[in-house]
Amino acid sequence: MHWFAKQRYLIDYTVAAMLRRRAKNVGLLAVYTTIVFLLASVMLYSNALKQEASVLLKEAPELVVQRMVAGRHDLIPADYLEPLRGIRGVRRLEGRLWGYFYDSTVNANYTFMVPPERDIDPGSIVIGDAIARARGSETGDVLAFRGAGETLYPFRVAEVLPHESAIVAADLVLLSEADFRGFFGIPPGKFTDITLTVANPKEVRTVAEKVVSALPDTRPILREEMQRTYASLFDWREGMVLVLLAGALLAFAILAWEKASGLSADERREIGILKAVGWGTGDVLKMKLWEGGLLSMLAFLLGFTLAYWHVFGTSAALLAPALKGWAVLYPNFELTPAVDGLQLTSLFVITVFPYTASTLVPVWRAAVTHPDVVMR
Amino acid sequence: MSAIELYAVRKAFNEGRPNEFLAVDGVDLEIEPGRITVLTGPSGSGKTTLLTLIGCLARPTEGRVHLGGESVSGLPERFLTELRRRTFGFVFQQFNLIRGLSVLENVMLPAYPLGPHYSTLHGRAMELLTHLRLGHRAEARVEWLSGGEAQRAAIARALINDPSVVIADEPTANLDSHLSAAFLDIVAELRSQGRTVLLTSHDPLITGAGVVDRVVAMRDGRVV
């Protein structure tokens, strides 16, 4: 009971003391909140991106088989489908047609693809929303691209892909098989790669091994490898931004040290008075720790709330160019709010810990102020 | 009631440095409980330093300070704090009230580390303020107080933990004669409550007051 009452008195006193030194504390709070905001934005955003990509990749086939010629990807003949069909555990397989295209009018790369489960009328295309934005097109417009043999191919936009799939479909152009073969000059009987659906996820690696032994000039790519690539891509981008922010974090720790150690004569005298009237070193230390704790909590809550709004409310307007980076076509989509407990804890540790650590020594020095200072 | 005894007490500042300075130089003194003692002497005679040693605000460089027969000069910091909190009440020359807080908050401040029940603490603080004719100023911020009011607020703060010894450093230095006389009335009342009162002053109004039991003269860090 006494302990709680004592903490309440200390908190009351601390809050009053902080309000008395409003300018100093508001400045510190603003810098602290900004740091939490930036770090939380990066963490929330890249985590949400990873989640988004992984949700979308769930639909992807377990295995993609590519043909390799002299170490580089080449078109795969349709008669490769036969030996693959014989592998036990393969439920379904399909030849895919897709390829990258550089659009010099907007300096962007698109991905052209023949959708496996959808018929598109010849002469029509379905485009991702980033392309629609970049080219200023909508359904019904005609878009022309220069294809194989420098021929100009006009296509009518049949549909713009929905917003939700933007993260991986932003730069997508879906077209019919005939148009695709004509546009890229790919003869019949050849595919870009072959996708395999495997019934039992545990068998995916065995199937991949069998693919290589049946067709030694091919390379199987596992879905989990793709997921890992996406994850590490976003991790890498997150890391880049965090490295830049590390400088800011260090600067903040220095500022916190400076603020905490730069006790004004008034503050020193106040601590002297408190000690003279019966406060112990421990009481002053606790009061100062409460001060740091309250400031940290407030900055953390404010910074995190702002970051949450920034990431999930404004689609991370400030960070998107650095973290999303999809060629030059930035996907435009809203992320599903997701907060990871571990992430929240790590964020708390990496922001509150440097502050507490950098203020501990100055706080201790203040707390051991001799009480007789008030008599001098 | 505890007697305060000092044996060969010395206090040096900046020890071992070229600017070493001996503020108290071999003082033997006994302060009787329940009485009013005044330390007097010119500026720099060591009165205030001696008060800090007696009030456990600082430790002597040499010698011993006894309180109720027990040596307190070698006690660790937290015991000294505990003693300071429970045994002594201080009234400083500049009053040293904390600006930005109300009179009531300032008065309650020394009790915070003890964690008493709020209503008990509030009741006791109001009782003291009312007794010292400051009840109506309880919610006022201390920077709005007059000199006499500030001193009475400082006295109320010194009494909040019900100390047996009240120490006041140059209590009338910032007061006119009328307020100094009022202060002496309060001091007399403290004695009647059985408290030991220890003052420093070179104000003849204090040293010559009938209420004072004993005047101890100091010069150059020694009792003369």
Coordinates of C-alpha atoms in Angstrom, one line a residue:
Chain A
M1 CA 0.0 0.0 0.0
H2 CA 2.8 2.4 1.0
W3 CA 4.7 1.4 -2.0
F4 CA 1.9 2.3 -4.4
A5 CA 1.1 5.5 -2.5
K6 CA 4.8 6.4 -2.7
Q7 CA 4.9 5.7 -6.5
R8 CA 1.8 7.8 -7.0
Y9 CA 3.3 10.7 -5.1
L10 CA 6.5 10.4 -7.2
I11 CA 4.5 10.3 -10.4
D12 CA 2.4 13.3 -9.4
Y13 CA 5.6 15.2 -8.6
T14 CA 7.3 14.1 -11.8
V15 CA 4.4 15.2 -14.0
A16 CA 4.2 18.6 -12.2
A17 CA 8.0 18.9 -12.7
M18 CA 7.8 18.0 -16.4
L19 CA 5.0 20.5 -16.9
R20 CA 7.1 23.2 -15.3
R21 CA 9.9 22.6 -17.8
R22 CA 7.5 22.4 -20.7
A23 CA 9.8 23.7 -23.5
K24 CA 12.6 21.2 -22.8
N25 CA 10.2 18.2 -22.4
V26 CA 8.1 19.0 -25.4
G27 CA 11.2 19.3 -27.6
L28 CA 12.5 16.0 -26.4
L29 CA 9.1 14.4 -26.8
A30 CA 8.9 15.7 -30.4
V31 CA 12.3 14.2 -31.4
Y32 CA 11.6 11.0 -29.5
T33 CA 8.1 10.6 -31.2
T34 CA 9.6 11.2 -34.6
I35 CA 12.2 8.5 -34.1
V36 CA 9.6 6.0 -32.9
F37 CA 7.4 7.1 -35.8
L38 CA 10.1 6.5 -38.4
L39 CA 11.2 3.1 -37.0
A40 CA 7.7 1.9 -36.5
S41 CA 6.7 3.0 -40.0
V42 CA 9.5 1.0 -41.6
M43 CA 8.8 -2.1 -39.4
L44 CA 5.0 -2.1 -39.9
Y45 CA 5.3 -1.4 -43.5
S46 CA 7.8 -4.0 -44.5
N47 CA 6.1 -6.6 -42.3
A48 CA 2.8 -5.8 -44.0
L49 CA 4.4 -6.0 -47.4
K50 CA 5.9 -9.4 -46.6
Q51 CA 2.5 -10.7 -45.4
E52 CA 0.8 -9.3 -48.4
A53 CA 3.2 -11.0 -50.8
S54 CA 3.1 -14.3 -48.9
V55 CA -0.7 -14.3 -49.0
L56 CA -0.6 -13.8 -52.8
L57 CA 2.0 -16.4 -53.3
K58 CA -0.2 -19.0 -51.5
E59 CA -2.0 -19.2 -54.8
A60 CA 1.2 -19.8 -56.8
P61 CA 2.1 -23.3 -58.0
E62 CA 4.4 -25.3 -55.8
L63 CA 7.0 -25.8 -58.5
V64 CA 8.1 -23.9 -61.6
V65 CA 10.4 -25.7 -64.1
Q66 CA 12.6 -23.6 -66.4
R67 CA 14.9 -24.8 -69.1
M68 CA 18.5 -23.7 -68.9
V69 CA 20.8 -23.3 -71.9
A70 CA 24.4 -22.5 -71.1
G71 CA 23.4 -21.3 -67.6
R72 CA 20.6 -19.0 -68.7
H73 CA 16.9 -19.3 -68.9
D74 CA 15.6 -20.4 -72.3
L75 CA 12.2 -21.4 -73.7
I76 CA 11.0 -24.8 -72.7
P77 CA 9.6 -27.2 -75.4
A78 CA 6.1 -28.4 -75.0
D79 CA 7.2 -32.1 -75.3
Y80 CA 8.9 -31.7 -71.9
L81 CA 5.4 -31.9 -70.4
E82 CA 5.2 -35.6 -71.1
P83 CA 8.1 -36.8 -68.9
L84 CA 6.9 -34.5 -66.1
R85 CA 3.4 -35.9 -66.2
G86 CA 4.8 -39.3 -65.3
I87 CA 6.3 -38.1 -62.0
R88 CA 4.4 -39.5 -59.1
G89 CA 2.8 -36.8 -56.9
V90 CA 2.3 -34.2 -59.6
R91 CA -1.4 -33.4 -59.7
R92 CA -1.5 -30.8 -62.5
L93 CA 1.0 -29.3 -64.9
E94 CA 0.8 -26.4 -67.3
G95 CA 3.0 -24.6 -69.8
R96 CA 3.2 -20.9 -69.1
L97 CA 3.8 -18.0 -71.4
W98 CA 5.1 -14.8 -69.9
G99 CA 7.9 -12.3 -70.5
Y100 CA 9.2 -8.8 -69.6
F101 CA 8.6 -5.9 -71.8
Y102 CA 10.3 -2.4 -71.6
D103 CA 8.0 0.4 -72.4
S104 CA 10.2 3.3 -73.5
T105 CA 7.3 5.8 -73.5
V106 CA 7.1 5.7 -69.7
N107 CA 10.5 4.1 -68.9
A108 CA 8.9 1.1 -67.2
N109 CA 9.0 -2.7 -67.3
Y110 CA 5.8 -4.7 -67.7
T111 CA 5.2 -8.4 -67.3
F112 CA 3.2 -9.8 -70.2
M113 CA 1.4 -13.1 -69.4
V114 CA -1.1 -15.5 -70.8
P115 CA -3.4 -16.3 -67.9
P116 CA -3.8 -20.1 -67.4
E117 CA -7.4 -20.0 -66.2
R118 CA -8.9 -17.2 -68.2
D119 CA -9.6 -16.7 -71.9
I120 CA -8.8 -13.3 -73.2
D121 CA -10.1 -12.3 -76.6
P122 CA -7.4 -11.8 -79.2
G123 CA -6.7 -8.1 -79.6
S124 CA -7.6 -7.4 -75.9
I125 CA -5.5 -7.0 -72.8
V126 CA -6.1 -6.9 -69.1
I127 CA -3.7 -4.5 -67.4
G128 CA -2.4 -3.9 -63.8
D129 CA -3.5 -0.6 -62.2
A130 CA 0.1 0.8 -62.2
I131 CA 0.2 0.5 -66.0
A132 CA -3.2 2.1 -66.2
R133 CA -2.0 5.0 -64.1
A134 CA 1.3 5.3 -66.0
R135 CA -0.3 5.3 -69.4
G136 CA -3.4 7.1 -68.3
S137 CA -5.6 4.4 -69.7
E138 CA -8.9 2.9 -68.7
T139 CA -11.2 0.1 -69.9
G140 CA -12.0 0.5 -73.6
D141 CA -8.9 2.5 -74.5
V142 CA -6.4 1.2 -77.0
L143 CA -2.8 0.7 -76.0
A144 CA -0.1 0.0 -78.5
F145 CA 3.3 -1.7 -77.8
R146 CA 6.2 -2.3 -80.1
G147 CA 6.7 -6.1 -80.3
A148 CA 8.8 -8.6 -82.2
G149 CA 10.1 -7.4 -85.5
E150 CA 9.5 -3.7 -84.4
T151 CA 5.9 -4.2 -85.3
L152 CA 3.4 -2.0 -83.4
Y153 CA 0.7 -4.1 -81.8
P154 CA -2.5 -2.2 -80.7
F155 CA -4.6 -3.8 -77.9
R156 CA -7.9 -2.8 -76.5
V157 CA -8.0 -2.6 -72.7
A158 CA -10.7 -5.1 -71.7
E159 CA -10.2 -4.6 -67.9
V160 CA -7.9 -3.0 -65.3
L161 CA -6.9 -5.4 -62.6
P162 CA -8.4 -4.7 -59.1
H163 CA -6.5 -2.7 -56.6
E164 CA -6.2 -5.6 -54.0
S165 CA -3.8 -7.6 -56.2
A166 CA -1.6 -4.6 -56.9
I167 CA 1.5 -5.6 -55.1
V168 CA 2.3 -8.4 -57.6
A169 CA 0.0 -7.4 -60.4
A170 CA 0.7 -3.7 -60.7
D171 CA 2.9 -4.2 -63.8
L172 CA 0.9 -7.1 -65.3
V173 CA -0.4 -7.3 -68.9
L174 CA -2.7 -10.3 -69.6
L175 CA -3.3 -11.3 -73.2
S176 CA -4.3 -14.2 -75.3
E177 CA -1.9 -17.0 -76.3
A178 CA -2.0 -16.1 -80.0
D179 CA -1.3 -12.4 -79.3
F180 CA 1.5 -13.3 -76.9
R181 CA 3.3 -15.6 -79.4
G182 CA 2.9 -13.1 -82.1
F183 CA 4.1 -10.2 -79.9
F184 CA 7.2 -12.0 -78.6
G185 CA 7.8 -14.1 -81.7
I186 CA 7.6 -17.4 -79.8
P187 CA 6.8 -20.3 -82.1
P188 CA 4.0 -22.8 -81.1
G189 CA 5.3 -25.8 -79.1
K190 CA 7.4 -23.6 -76.8
F191 CA 6.6 -22.1 -73.4
T192 CA 8.4 -19.7 -71.0
D193 CA 8.3 -22.3 -68.2
I194 CA 6.1 -25.1 -66.8
T195 CA 4.3 -25.0 -63.5
L196 CA 3.6 -28.1 -61.4
T197 CA 1.0 -28.5 -58.7
V198 CA 2.0 -31.1 -56.1
A199 CA -0.7 -32.6 -54.0
N200 CA 1.4 -33.3 -50.9
P201 CA 3.6 -30.3 -49.8
K202 CA 6.1 -32.7 -48.2
E203 CA 6.8 -34.2 -51.6
V204 CA 7.7 -31.0 -53.3
R205 CA 11.5 -31.5 -52.8
T206 CA 11.4 -35.1 -54.0
V207 CA 9.4 -34.1 -57.1
A208 CA 12.0 -31.3 -57.8
E209 CA 14.8 -33.9 -57.6
K210 CA 12.9 -36.2 -60.0
V211 CA 12.4 -33.3 -62.4
V212 CA 16.1 -32.7 -62.6
S213 CA 16.9 -36.4 -63.1
A214 CA 14.2 -36.7 -65.8
L215 CA 15.2 -33.5 -67.5
P216 CA 18.8 -32.6 -66.7
D217 CA 18.7 -29.3 -68.6
T218 CA 16.0 -27.8 -66.4
R219 CA 15.9 -25.9 -63.1
P220 CA 13.0 -26.4 -60.7
I221 CA 12.1 -23.3 -58.5
L222 CA 10.1 -24.0 -55.4
R223 CA 7.3 -21.7 -54.1
E224 CA 9.0 -21.5 -50.7
E225 CA 12.1 -20.2 -52.5
M226 CA 10.1 -17.5 -54.1
Q227 CA 8.6 -16.6 -50.7
R228 CA 12.0 -16.5 -49.2
T229 CA 13.2 -14.2 -52.1
Y230 CA 10.3 -11.8 -51.5
A231 CA 10.9 -11.9 -47.8
S232 CA 14.6 -11.2 -48.1
L233 CA 14.0 -8.5 -50.7
F234 CA 11.8 -6.6 -48.3
D235 CA 14.2 -7.4 -45.4
W236 CA 17.0 -5.9 -47.4
R237 CA 15.0 -2.8 -48.2
E238 CA 14.0 -2.6 -44.5
G239 CA 17.6 -3.0 -43.5
M240 CA 18.7 -0.2 -45.8
V241 CA 16.2 2.2 -44.3
L242 CA 17.0 1.0 -40.8
V243 CA 20.7 1.6 -41.4
L244 CA 19.9 5.1 -42.4
L245 CA 17.7 5.5 -39.3
A246 CA 20.5 4.1 -37.1
G247 CA 22.2 7.4 -37.5
A248 CA 19.1 9.2 -36.4
L249 CA 18.8 6.9 -33.4
L250 CA 22.4 7.6 -32.4
A251 CA 21.8 11.3 -32.7
F252 CA 18.8 10.9 -30.5
A253 CA 20.7 9.0 -27.9
I254 CA 23.3 11.9 -27.8
L255 CA 20.5 14.4 -27.5
A256 CA 18.9 12.5 -24.7
W257 CA 22.3 12.3 -22.9
E258 CA 22.8 16.0 -23.4
K259 CA 19.3 16.9 -22.2
A260 CA 19.5 14.6 -19.2
S261 CA 23.0 15.6 -18.2
G262 CA 22.5 19.3 -18.9
L263 CA 20.7 19.8 -15.6
S264 CA 20.1 23.5 -15.1
A265 CA 21.1 25.2 -11.9
D266 CA 17.4 25.4 -11.0
E267 CA 17.0 21.6 -11.4
R268 CA 20.1 20.9 -9.4
R269 CA 18.9 23.2 -6.6
E270 CA 15.5 21.5 -6.7
I271 CA 17.1 18.1 -6.2
G272 CA 19.2 19.6 -3.4
I273 CA 16.0 20.9 -1.7
L274 CA 14.3 17.5 -2.1
K275 CA 17.2 15.7 -0.6
A276 CA 17.5 18.3 2.2
V277 CA 13.9 17.8 3.2
G278 CA 14.2 14.1 3.4
W279 CA 14.2 12.5 -0.1
G280 CA 16.9 9.8 -0.5
T281 CA 19.1 9.3 -3.5
G282 CA 16.8 6.3 -4.4
D283 CA 13.7 8.6 -4.3
V284 CA 15.3 11.1 -6.7
L285 CA 16.5 8.3 -8.9
K286 CA 13.0 6.8 -9.0
M287 CA 11.5 10.2 -9.8
K288 CA 13.9 10.7 -12.6
L289 CA 13.3 7.2 -13.9
W290 CA 9.6 7.9 -13.8
E291 CA 10.3 11.0 -15.8
G292 CA 12.2 9.0 -18.5
G293 CA 9.6 6.2 -18.4
L294 CA 6.6 8.5 -18.8
L295 CA 8.4 10.4 -21.6
S296 CA 9.3 7.1 -23.3
M297 CA 5.8 5.7 -23.0
L298 CA 4.2 8.8 -24.3
A299 CA 6.6 9.1 -27.2
F300 CA 6.2 5.4 -28.0
L301 CA 2.4 5.5 -28.0
L302 CA 2.3 8.7 -30.0
G303 CA 5.0 7.6 -32.5
F304 CA 3.5 4.1 -32.9
T305 CA -0.1 5.5 -33.4
L306 CA 1.2 8.0 -35.9
A307 CA 3.1 5.2 -37.7
Y308 CA 0.1 3.0 -37.7
W309 CA -2.0 5.7 -39.3
H310 CA 0.8 6.5 -41.7
V311 CA 1.2 2.9 -42.9
F312 CA -2.3 1.7 -42.9
G313 CA -4.2 5.0 -43.3
T314 CA -2.0 6.8 -45.9
S315 CA -0.4 3.6 -47.4
A316 CA 3.0 4.9 -46.1
A317 CA 3.1 8.0 -48.2
L318 CA 6.5 8.9 -46.9
L319 CA 8.2 5.5 -47.2
A320 CA 6.6 3.9 -50.2
P321 CA 9.3 5.0 -52.8
A322 CA 12.1 3.5 -50.7
L323 CA 10.4 0.3 -49.6
K324 CA 8.0 -0.7 -52.3
G325 CA 10.2 -0.1 -55.4
W326 CA 8.6 -2.1 -58.2
A327 CA 10.7 -1.0 -61.2
V328 CA 9.4 2.5 -61.7
L329 CA 5.8 1.5 -61.4
Y330 CA 4.9 1.8 -57.8
P331 CA 2.0 -0.5 -56.8
N332 CA -0.9 1.4 -55.4
F333 CA -2.7 -0.6 -52.7
E334 CA -4.0 -0.6 -49.2
L335 CA -2.3 -2.9 -46.7
T336 CA -4.2 -5.0 -44.3
P337 CA -3.5 -3.7 -40.8
A338 CA -1.3 -6.3 -39.0
V339 CA 0.8 -5.8 -35.8
D340 CA 3.2 -8.5 -34.7
G341 CA 3.7 -8.7 -30.9
L342 CA 7.4 -9.6 -31.3
Q343 CA 7.9 -6.6 -33.6
L344 CA 6.2 -4.3 -31.2
T345 CA 8.4 -5.6 -28.4
S346 CA 11.6 -5.2 -30.4
L347 CA 10.5 -1.7 -31.4
F348 CA 10.0 -0.8 -27.8
V349 CA 13.4 -2.2 -26.9
I350 CA 15.3 -0.4 -29.7
T351 CA 13.7 2.9 -28.9
V352 CA 13.3 2.9 -25.1
F353 CA 16.5 1.2 -24.3
P354 CA 18.9 3.7 -26.0
Y355 CA 17.0 6.5 -24.3
T356 CA 17.1 4.9 -20.9
A357 CA 20.7 3.8 -21.2
S358 CA 21.8 7.3 -22.3
T359 CA 20.0 9.0 -19.5
L360 CA 20.9 6.6 -16.7
V361 CA 24.4 8.0 -15.9
P362 CA 23.3 11.7 -16.0
V363 CA 20.3 10.8 -13.9
W364 CA 22.5 9.0 -11.3
R365 CA 24.8 12.0 -11.2
A366 CA 21.8 14.3 -10.5
A367 CA 20.5 12.0 -7.8
V368 CA 23.7 12.0 -5.8
T369 CA 23.6 15.8 -5.6
H370 CA 24.6 16.7 -2.0
P371 CA 21.7 18.0 0.0
D372 CA 23.9 20.7 1.6
V373 CA 24.0 22.4 -1.8
V374 CA 20.9 24.3 -0.7
M375 CA 22.7 25.7 2.3
R376 CA 25.7 27.1 0.4
Chain B
M1 CA 14.1 13.6 23.3
S2 CA 17.6 13.4 21.9
A3 CA 20.6 15.5 22.8
I4 CA 23.0 16.5 20.1
E5 CA 26.7 16.2 20.9
L6 CA 29.6 17.2 18.8
Y7 CA 33.2 15.9 19.5
A8 CA 36.2 17.6 17.8
V9 CA 34.2 18.1 14.6
R10 CA 36.1 19.5 11.6
K11 CA 34.8 20.1 8.1
A12 CA 37.2 20.9 5.3
F13 CA 36.2 21.8 1.7
N14 CA 38.3 21.1 -1.4
E15 CA 40.5 18.8 0.7
G16 CA 44.0 18.2 -0.7
R17 CA 43.7 21.0 -3.2
P18 CA 45.5 24.4 -3.1
N19 CA 42.1 26.0 -2.3
E20 CA 41.4 23.8 0.7
F21 CA 39.3 25.6 3.3
L22 CA 38.5 24.7 6.8
A23 CA 34.9 25.8 7.6
V24 CA 34.6 24.1 11.0
D25 CA 37.7 23.6 13.0
G26 CA 37.5 21.3 16.1
V27 CA 34.1 22.1 17.6
D28 CA 33.0 20.4 20.8
L29 CA 29.4 21.2 21.6
E30 CA 26.3 19.9 23.3
I31 CA 22.9 21.1 22.3
E32 CA 20.3 20.4 24.9
P33 CA 17.0 18.9 23.9
G34 CA 13.8 20.9 24.1
R35 CA 15.6 24.2 24.1
I36 CA 16.3 27.1 21.7
T37 CA 20.0 27.4 20.8
V38 CA 21.3 30.1 18.5
L39 CA 24.6 29.9 16.7
T40 CA 25.9 33.4 16.0
G41 CA 29.0 34.9 14.5
P42 CA 30.1 36.9 11.5
S43 CA 29.8 35.6 7.9
G44 CA 32.2 32.8 7.2
S45 CA 32.4 31.8 10.9
G46 CA 31.2 28.3 10.1
K47 CA 27.6 28.5 11.6
T48 CA 25.8 27.2 8.5
T49 CA 28.4 24.5 7.9
L50 CA 27.9 23.4 11.5
L51 CA 24.1 23.3 10.9
T52 CA 24.6 21.0 7.9
L53 CA 26.7 18.6 10.0
I54 CA 24.2 18.6 12.8
G55 CA 21.3 18.2 10.4
C56 CA 22.9 15.2 8.6
L57 CA 23.0 17.2 5.4
A58 CA 26.8 16.5 5.3
R59 CA 29.4 14.4 7.1
P60 CA 32.3 15.9 9.1
T61 CA 35.8 15.5 7.7
E62 CA 36.9 14.5 11.2
G63 CA 35.2 14.1 14.6
R64 CA 31.8 12.7 15.6
V65 CA 28.3 13.9 15.8
H66 CA 26.1 12.1 18.3
L67 CA 22.3 12.0 18.3
G68 CA 20.7 10.5 21.4
G69 CA 24.0 9.0 22.3
E70 CA 24.6 7.3 19.0
S71 CA 27.2 8.4 16.5
V72 CA 25.6 9.4 13.2
S73 CA 28.6 10.8 11.4
G74 CA 29.6 7.5 9.9
L75 CA 26.2 6.2 8.9
P76 CA 25.6 5.3 5.3
E77 CA 23.7 7.7 3.1
R78 CA 20.3 6.0 3.3
F79 CA 20.3 6.0 7.1
L80 CA 21.3 9.6 7.1
T81 CA 18.4 10.3 4.8
E82 CA 16.0 8.4 7.1
L83 CA 17.3 10.4 10.1
R84 CA 17.0 13.7 8.3
R85 CA 13.5 12.8 7.3
R86 CA 12.2 11.8 10.7
T87 CA 14.3 13.8 13.1
F88 CA 15.0 17.2 11.5
G89 CA 12.9 19.9 9.9
F90 CA 14.7 22.6 8.0
V91 CA 13.9 26.2 7.4
F92 CA 16.4 27.6 4.9
Q93 CA 17.5 31.2 4.6
Q94 CA 16.0 31.6 1.1
F95 CA 13.1 29.4 2.2
N96 CA 13.8 27.1 -0.8
L97 CA 10.2 26.4 -1.7
I98 CA 9.8 24.8 -5.0
R99 CA 8.5 27.2 -7.6
G100 CA 5.6 26.2 -9.8
L101 CA 4.0 24.1 -7.0
S102 CA 1.3 25.2 -4.6
V103 CA 2.0 26.0 -0.9
L104 CA 0.1 22.8 0.0
E105 CA 2.2 20.7 -2.4
N106 CA 5.4 22.2 -1.0
V107 CA 4.4 21.4 2.5
M108 CA 3.5 17.8 1.7
L109 CA 6.7 17.2 -0.2
P110 CA 9.0 15.8 2.6
A111 CA 6.4 13.1 3.3
Y112 CA 6.2 11.7 -0.2
P113 CA 8.9 9.1 0.3
L114 CA 7.0 7.8 3.3
G115 CA 3.9 7.1 1.2
P116 CA 1.3 8.1 3.8
H117 CA -2.4 8.0 3.0
Y118 CA -3.3 11.1 1.0
S119 CA -6.2 12.2 3.2
T120 CA -4.0 11.9 6.3
L121 CA -1.2 13.9 4.7
H122 CA -3.5 16.5 3.3
G123 CA -5.2 16.9 6.7
R124 CA -2.0 17.3 8.5
A125 CA -0.6 19.8 6.0
M126 CA -3.9 21.9 6.1
E127 CA -3.8 21.8 9.9
L128 CA -0.3 23.1 10.0
L129 CA -1.0 25.8 7.4
T130 CA -4.2 26.9 9.2
H131 CA -2.3 27.0 12.5
L132 CA 0.4 29.2 10.8
R133 CA -2.4 31.4 9.4
L134 CA -1.8 30.2 5.8
G135 CA -4.8 28.0 5.3
H136 CA -6.3 30.5 2.9
R137 CA -3.2 30.4 0.7
A138 CA -2.9 26.6 0.5
E139 CA -3.6 26.5 -3.2
A140 CA -1.6 29.6 -4.1
R141 CA 1.7 29.1 -6.0
V142 CA 4.6 29.8 -3.8
E143 CA 6.0 32.5 -6.0
W144 CA 3.0 34.6 -5.2
L145 CA 3.7 34.6 -1.4
S146 CA 5.1 37.5 0.6
G147 CA 8.3 37.0 2.6
G148 CA 6.5 36.3 5.8
E149 CA 4.1 33.9 4.1
A150 CA 6.9 32.1 2.4
Q151 CA 8.7 31.6 5.7
R152 CA 5.6 30.3 7.4
A153 CA 5.1 27.9 4.4
A154 CA 8.7 26.8 4.9
I155 CA 8.1 26.2 8.6
A156 CA 4.9 24.2 7.8
R157 CA 7.0 22.1 5.4
A158 CA 9.7 21.6 8.2
L159 CA 7.0 20.3 10.6
I160 CA 5.1 18.0 8.2
N161 CA 7.0 14.8 9.4
D162 CA 6.7 15.9 13.0
P163 CA 10.5 16.3 13.7
S164 CA 12.0 16.6 17.2
V165 CA 14.6 19.1 16.0
V166 CA 13.9 22.2 13.9
I167 CA 16.8 23.8 12.2
A168 CA 16.6 27.3 10.7
D169 CA 19.4 29.1 8.9
E170 CA 19.3 32.9 9.2
P171 CA 15.5 32.8 9.5
T172 CA 15.1 36.5 9.9
A173 CA 17.6 37.7 7.2
N174 CA 14.8 38.5 4.8
L175 CA 12.2 39.7 7.3
D176 CA 11.4 43.1 8.9
S177 CA 11.2 43.5 12.6
H178 CA 7.5 42.8 12.9
L179 CA 7.8 39.5 10.9
S180 CA 10.9 38.6 12.9
A181 CA 9.0 39.0 16.1
A182 CA 6.2 36.8 14.7
F183 CA 8.8 34.2 13.8
L184 CA 10.1 34.2 17.4
D185 CA 6.6 33.6 18.6
I186 CA 6.4 30.5 16.4
V187 CA 9.8 29.4 17.7
A188 CA 8.6 29.7 21.3
E189 CA 5.6 27.6 20.4
L190 CA 7.8 24.9 18.9
R191 CA 9.8 24.8 22.1
S192 CA 6.6 24.5 24.1
Q193 CA 5.7 21.5 22.0
G194 CA 9.0 19.9 23.2
R195 CA 11.0 20.4 20.1
T196 CA 14.7 21.3 20.0
V197 CA 15.2 24.5 18.0
L198 CA 18.6 25.3 16.5
L199 CA 19.1 28.6 14.7
T200 CA 21.9 30.5 13.1
S201 CA 21.7 34.3 13.1
H202 CA 23.7 37.5 13.6
D203 CA 20.5 39.5 14.0
P204 CA 20.5 41.0 17.5
L205 CA 16.7 40.7 17.5
I206 CA 17.2 37.0 17.6
T207 CA 20.3 36.7 19.7
G208 CA 18.9 39.1 22.3
A209 CA 15.4 37.6 22.4
G210 CA 14.1 36.4 25.8
V211 CA 12.8 33.2 24.3
V212 CA 16.3 32.0 23.3
D213 CA 17.9 29.7 25.9
R214 CA 21.4 29.7 24.7
V215 CA 23.6 31.6 22.3
V216 CA 26.8 30.0 21.0
A217 CA 29.3 32.4 19.4
M218 CA 31.5 31.2 16.6
R219 CA 34.5 32.7 14.7
D220 CA 36.8 31.2 12.2
G221 CA 35.2 27.8 12.4
R222 CA 35.6 27.6 16.2
V223 CA 33.3 28.1 19.2
V224 CA 34.5 31.1 21.1

